[in-house]
Every structure is written in C-alpha cells, then in structure tokens.
Amino acid sequence: VLAYTAKYASAFYGPFREAVSSTLEGDRRTYQQDPANAREALREATLDLAEGADMLLVKPALGYLDVLRDVAALSAVPVAAYNVSGEYSMVEAAASAGYIQREEAIVEVLTSIRRAGADFVLTYWAAEAAGWLPG
C-alpha cells in the first residue's frame, strides 16, 4: 500500500491539469494539505504507518524537501517523492530558453530529492535519467 502521506495544495500541479483538460471545479485545499503546514505531514505519516502502509509519498517534491526529510527520518518503510509536472516544466522551460543546462539541472533536481530522503522518485524524466544516474 502506497500512502499519499503528504499531498500539498500546490500550484505545481497546473501543467498536468492543463494537459488532461481538467474541468474539476472547487477548492482542492479541502482535501490537500496546506503548504505552510509541515507538521500535518508528520501526523499523517504516523497514522499511515500505524494503518500498515508499505510506502509513504510526498507530493510535490522540490518545494517540500524539508517535509520529505522529516517524513523519511520518521519512517520505517520506504519513502517516495513525486516530482510533479510543474517542477518538470520549470526545468524544461528554462533549458529551452537557454537559461540552464538541461541534463545538469535534471540530475541536480533528482539528486536533491534523493538526498532529502526519497528512496524512490516518481518523475517524468525517469526513462531518460535512468541512463545518467548511478543505481
């Protein structure tokens, strides 16, 4: 069981919602966590572990590296991080405009997520980055 331990209400979901033409209306903040509240993720992690979760998830990843670190420190099970569409799009747009080196930026992003405590990273770059990164 992969528990959605920390799914924050985030502007970084925008590109995905646009790509799938999401017409969902309403305030997602009623069921997604407040970006200002890191403690809620720790409470959720504790509950998820008590309920038998096999893995915990933090989503999005980059803006929540502190939460990822704290959840990983608390967890006896693997922790995954989801590098969401907006995070992906920022790097791709900056690289397309010539502001950053694409491959170097991708490796840096994924390395920072792993360094913060993710055992697994879900990312749109998975197939491509698998050839660049060590185990």
PDB file of C-alpha atoms in Angstrom:
ATOM      1  CA  VAL A   1       0.000   0.000   0.000  1.00  0.00           C
ATOM      2  CA  LEU A   2       1.429   3.344  -1.110  1.00  0.00           C
ATOM      3  CA  ALA A   3       0.003   6.014   1.185  1.00  0.00           C
ATOM      4  CA  TYR A   4      -0.430   9.555  -0.127  1.00  0.00           C
ATOM      5  CA  THR A   5       1.003  10.832   3.141  1.00  0.00           C
ATOM      6  CA  ALA A   6       1.684  14.415   2.104  1.00  0.00           C
ATOM      7  CA  LYS A   7      -0.154  15.759  -0.929  1.00  0.00           C
ATOM      8  CA  TYR A   8       0.075  19.502  -0.744  1.00  0.00           C
ATOM      9  CA  ALA A   9      -2.248  22.000  -2.416  1.00  0.00           C
ATOM     10  CA  SER A  10       0.261  23.225  -4.977  1.00  0.00           C
ATOM     11  CA  ALA A  11       0.485  25.482  -7.997  1.00  0.00           C
ATOM     12  CA  PHE A  12       2.953  22.951  -9.417  1.00  0.00           C
ATOM     13  CA  TYR A  13       0.112  20.623 -10.475  1.00  0.00           C
ATOM     14  CA  GLY A  14      -1.038  23.170 -13.081  1.00  0.00           C
ATOM     15  CA  PRO A  15       0.647  21.775 -16.206  1.00  0.00           C
ATOM     16  CA  PHE A  16      -0.782  18.296 -15.576  1.00  0.00           C
ATOM     17  CA  ARG A  17      -4.285  19.643 -15.054  1.00  0.00           C
ATOM     18  CA  GLU A  18      -3.984  21.641 -18.254  1.00  0.00           C
ATOM     19  CA  ALA A  19      -2.647  18.643 -20.208  1.00  0.00           C
ATOM     20  CA  VAL A  20      -5.599  16.467 -19.218  1.00  0.00           C
ATOM     21  CA  SER A  21      -8.077  19.329 -19.625  1.00  0.00           C
ATOM     22  CA  SER A  22      -9.216  19.014 -16.031  1.00  0.00           C
ATOM     23  CA  THR A  23     -12.559  20.691 -15.528  1.00  0.00           C
ATOM     24  CA  LEU A  24     -12.791  19.851 -11.857  1.00  0.00           C
ATOM     25  CA  GLU A  25     -14.108  22.864 -10.025  1.00  0.00           C
ATOM     26  CA  GLY A  26     -13.945  23.611  -6.359  1.00  0.00           C
ATOM     27  CA  ASP A  27     -11.247  24.136  -3.834  1.00  0.00           C
ATOM     28  CA  ARG A  28      -8.749  21.290  -3.657  1.00  0.00           C
ATOM     29  CA  ARG A  29      -7.487  22.754  -0.412  1.00  0.00           C
ATOM     30  CA  THR A  30     -10.339  20.927   1.302  1.00  0.00           C
ATOM     31  CA  TYR A  31      -8.525  17.615   0.803  1.00  0.00           C
ATOM     32  CA  GLN A  32      -4.934  18.630   0.051  1.00  0.00           C
ATOM     33  CA  GLN A  33      -2.566  19.821   2.740  1.00  0.00           C
ATOM     34  CA  ASP A  34      -1.756  23.440   3.475  1.00  0.00           C
ATOM     35  CA  PRO A  35       1.691  24.300   2.032  1.00  0.00           C
ATOM     36  CA  ALA A  36       2.507  26.230   5.214  1.00  0.00           C
ATOM     37  CA  ASN A  37       1.890  23.234   7.481  1.00  0.00           C
ATOM     38  CA  ALA A  38       4.776  20.754   7.662  1.00  0.00           C
ATOM     39  CA  ARG A  39       3.571  19.159  10.899  1.00  0.00           C
ATOM     40  CA  GLU A  40       0.447  17.770   9.280  1.00  0.00           C
ATOM     41  CA  ALA A  41       2.609  15.526   7.078  1.00  0.00           C
ATOM     42  CA  LEU A  42       4.279  14.045  10.153  1.00  0.00           C
ATOM     43  CA  ARG A  43       0.905  13.341  11.758  1.00  0.00           C
ATOM     44  CA  GLU A  44      -0.292  11.728   8.528  1.00  0.00           C
ATOM     45  CA  ALA A  45       2.901   9.665   8.256  1.00  0.00           C
ATOM     46  CA  THR A  46       2.431   8.373  11.793  1.00  0.00           C
ATOM     47  CA  LEU A  47      -1.192   7.443  11.038  1.00  0.00           C
ATOM     48  CA  ASP A  48      -0.312   5.842   7.696  1.00  0.00           C
ATOM     49  CA  LEU A  49       2.394   3.721   9.327  1.00  0.00           C
ATOM     50  CA  ALA A  50       0.015   2.660  12.108  1.00  0.00           C
ATOM     51  CA  GLU A  51      -2.526   1.653   9.446  1.00  0.00           C
ATOM     52  CA  GLY A  52       0.046  -0.591   7.729  1.00  0.00           C
ATOM     53  CA  ALA A  53       1.350   1.477   4.822  1.00  0.00           C
ATOM     54  CA  ASP A  54       4.147  -0.221   2.894  1.00  0.00           C
ATOM     55  CA  MET A  55       5.436   3.063   1.458  1.00  0.00           C
ATOM     56  CA  LEU A  56       4.808   6.778   2.037  1.00  0.00           C
ATOM     57  CA  LEU A  57       4.573   9.503  -0.634  1.00  0.00           C
ATOM     58  CA  VAL A  58       5.405  13.212  -0.548  1.00  0.00           C
ATOM     59  CA  LYS A  59       3.991  15.279  -3.430  1.00  0.00           C
ATOM     60  CA  PRO A  60       5.233  17.633  -4.868  1.00  0.00           C
ATOM     61  CA  ALA A  61       8.914  17.118  -4.173  1.00  0.00           C
ATOM     62  CA  LEU A  62      11.010  20.260  -4.677  1.00  0.00           C
ATOM     63  CA  GLY A  63       9.072  22.722  -2.572  1.00  0.00           C
ATOM     64  CA  TYR A  64       8.762  20.160   0.201  1.00  0.00           C
ATOM     65  CA  LEU A  65      12.287  18.790   0.617  1.00  0.00           C
ATOM     66  CA  ASP A  66      12.108  19.662   4.325  1.00  0.00           C
ATOM     67  CA  VAL A  67       8.917  17.622   4.671  1.00  0.00           C
ATOM     68  CA  LEU A  68      10.472  14.782   2.701  1.00  0.00           C
ATOM     69  CA  ARG A  69      13.486  14.788   5.042  1.00  0.00           C
ATOM     70  CA  ASP A  70      11.269  14.767   8.138  1.00  0.00           C
ATOM     71  CA  VAL A  71       8.986  12.009   6.828  1.00  0.00           C
ATOM     72  CA  ALA A  72      11.989   9.880   5.830  1.00  0.00           C
ATOM     73  CA  ALA A  73      13.531  10.312   9.289  1.00  0.00           C
ATOM     74  CA  LEU A  74      10.273   9.174  10.907  1.00  0.00           C
ATOM     75  CA  SER A  75       9.530   6.282   8.570  1.00  0.00           C
ATOM     76  CA  ALA A  76      10.475   2.631   8.906  1.00  0.00           C
ATOM     77  CA  VAL A  77       9.170   1.993   5.368  1.00  0.00           C
ATOM     78  CA  PRO A  78      10.434   3.390   2.050  1.00  0.00           C
ATOM     79  CA  VAL A  79       9.503   6.958   1.163  1.00  0.00           C
ATOM     80  CA  ALA A  80       8.702   8.079  -2.383  1.00  0.00           C
ATOM     81  CA  ALA A  81       8.657  11.608  -3.752  1.00  0.00           C
ATOM     82  CA  TYR A  82       6.684  12.733  -6.773  1.00  0.00           C
ATOM     83  CA  ASN A  83       8.483  15.269  -8.970  1.00  0.00           C
ATOM     84  CA  VAL A  84       5.308  16.777 -10.455  1.00  0.00           C
ATOM     85  CA  SER A  85       4.536  18.379 -13.808  1.00  0.00           C
ATOM     86  CA  GLY A  86       5.150  21.970 -12.730  1.00  0.00           C
ATOM     87  CA  GLU A  87       8.592  21.130 -11.390  1.00  0.00           C
ATOM     88  CA  TYR A  88       9.358  19.325 -14.647  1.00  0.00           C
ATOM     89  CA  SER A  89       8.004  22.217 -16.718  1.00  0.00           C
ATOM     90  CA  MET A  90      10.133  24.808 -14.907  1.00  0.00           C
ATOM     91  CA  VAL A  91      13.329  22.977 -15.806  1.00  0.00           C
ATOM     92  CA  GLU A  92      12.230  22.246 -19.368  1.00  0.00           C
ATOM     93  CA  ALA A  93      11.198  25.872 -19.987  1.00  0.00           C
ATOM     94  CA  ALA A  94      14.410  27.284 -18.523  1.00  0.00           C
ATOM     95  CA  ALA A  95      16.508  24.838 -20.543  1.00  0.00           C
ATOM     96  CA  SER A  96      14.586  25.607 -23.753  1.00  0.00           C
ATOM     97  CA  ALA A  97      15.227  29.308 -23.212  1.00  0.00           C
ATOM     98  CA  GLY A  98      18.932  28.636 -22.727  1.00  0.00           C
ATOM     99  CA  TYR A  99      18.987  29.717 -19.076  1.00  0.00           C
ATOM    100  CA  ILE A 100      20.237  26.400 -17.702  1.00  0.00           C
ATOM    101  CA  GLN A 101      21.916  23.227 -18.903  1.00  0.00           C
ATOM    102  CA  ARG A 102      19.075  20.717 -19.112  1.00  0.00           C
ATOM    103  CA  GLU A 103      20.791  17.444 -18.192  1.00  0.00           C
ATOM    104  CA  GLU A 104      22.783  19.036 -15.365  1.00  0.00           C
ATOM    105  CA  ALA A 105      19.640  20.637 -13.943  1.00  0.00           C
ATOM    106  CA  ILE A 106      17.682  17.381 -14.110  1.00  0.00           C
ATOM    107  CA  VAL A 107      20.445  15.476 -12.337  1.00  0.00           C
ATOM    108  CA  GLU A 108      20.633  18.208  -9.687  1.00  0.00           C
ATOM    109  CA  VAL A 109      16.873  18.150  -9.104  1.00  0.00           C
ATOM    110  CA  LEU A 110      16.703  14.371  -8.806  1.00  0.00           C
ATOM    111  CA  THR A 111      19.828  14.216  -6.656  1.00  0.00           C
ATOM    112  CA  SER A 112      18.408  16.788  -4.241  1.00  0.00           C
ATOM    113  CA  ILE A 113      15.210  14.769  -3.885  1.00  0.00           C
ATOM    114  CA  ARG A 114      17.153  11.592  -3.132  1.00  0.00           C
ATOM    115  CA  ARG A 115      19.479  13.455  -0.770  1.00  0.00           C
ATOM    116  CA  ALA A 116      16.465  14.758   1.149  1.00  0.00           C
ATOM    117  CA  GLY A 117      15.441  11.178   1.869  1.00  0.00           C
ATOM    118  CA  ALA A 118      13.453   9.726  -1.024  1.00  0.00           C
ATOM    119  CA  ASP A 119      14.031   6.032  -1.581  1.00  0.00           C
ATOM    120  CA  PHE A 120      12.097   6.315  -4.857  1.00  0.00           C
ATOM    121  CA  VAL A 121      11.455   9.274  -7.146  1.00  0.00           C
ATOM    122  CA  LEU A 122       8.476   9.372  -9.485  1.00  0.00           C
ATOM    123  CA  THR A 123       9.393  11.719 -12.331  1.00  0.00           C
ATOM    124  CA  TYR A 124       8.601  12.483 -15.959  1.00  0.00           C
ATOM    125  CA  TRP A 125      12.346  12.134 -16.609  1.00  0.00           C
ATOM    126  CA  ALA A 126      12.535   8.539 -15.316  1.00  0.00           C
ATOM    127  CA  ALA A 127      13.433   6.712 -18.535  1.00  0.00           C
ATOM    128  CA  GLU A 128      15.868   9.384 -19.652  1.00  0.00           C
ATOM    129  CA  ALA A 129      17.542   9.934 -16.287  1.00  0.00           C
ATOM    130  CA  ALA A 130      17.970   6.204 -15.678  1.00  0.00           C
ATOM    131  CA  GLY A 131      20.840   6.303 -18.144  1.00  0.00           C
ATOM    132  CA  TRP A 132      22.550   9.230 -16.403  1.00  0.00           C
ATOM    133  CA  LEU A 133      22.302   8.360 -12.737  1.00  0.00           C
ATOM    134  CA  PRO A 134      24.078   5.660 -10.767  1.00  0.00           C
ATOM    135  CA  GLY A 135      21.846   2.979  -9.138  1.00  0.00           C
TER     136      GLY A 135
END
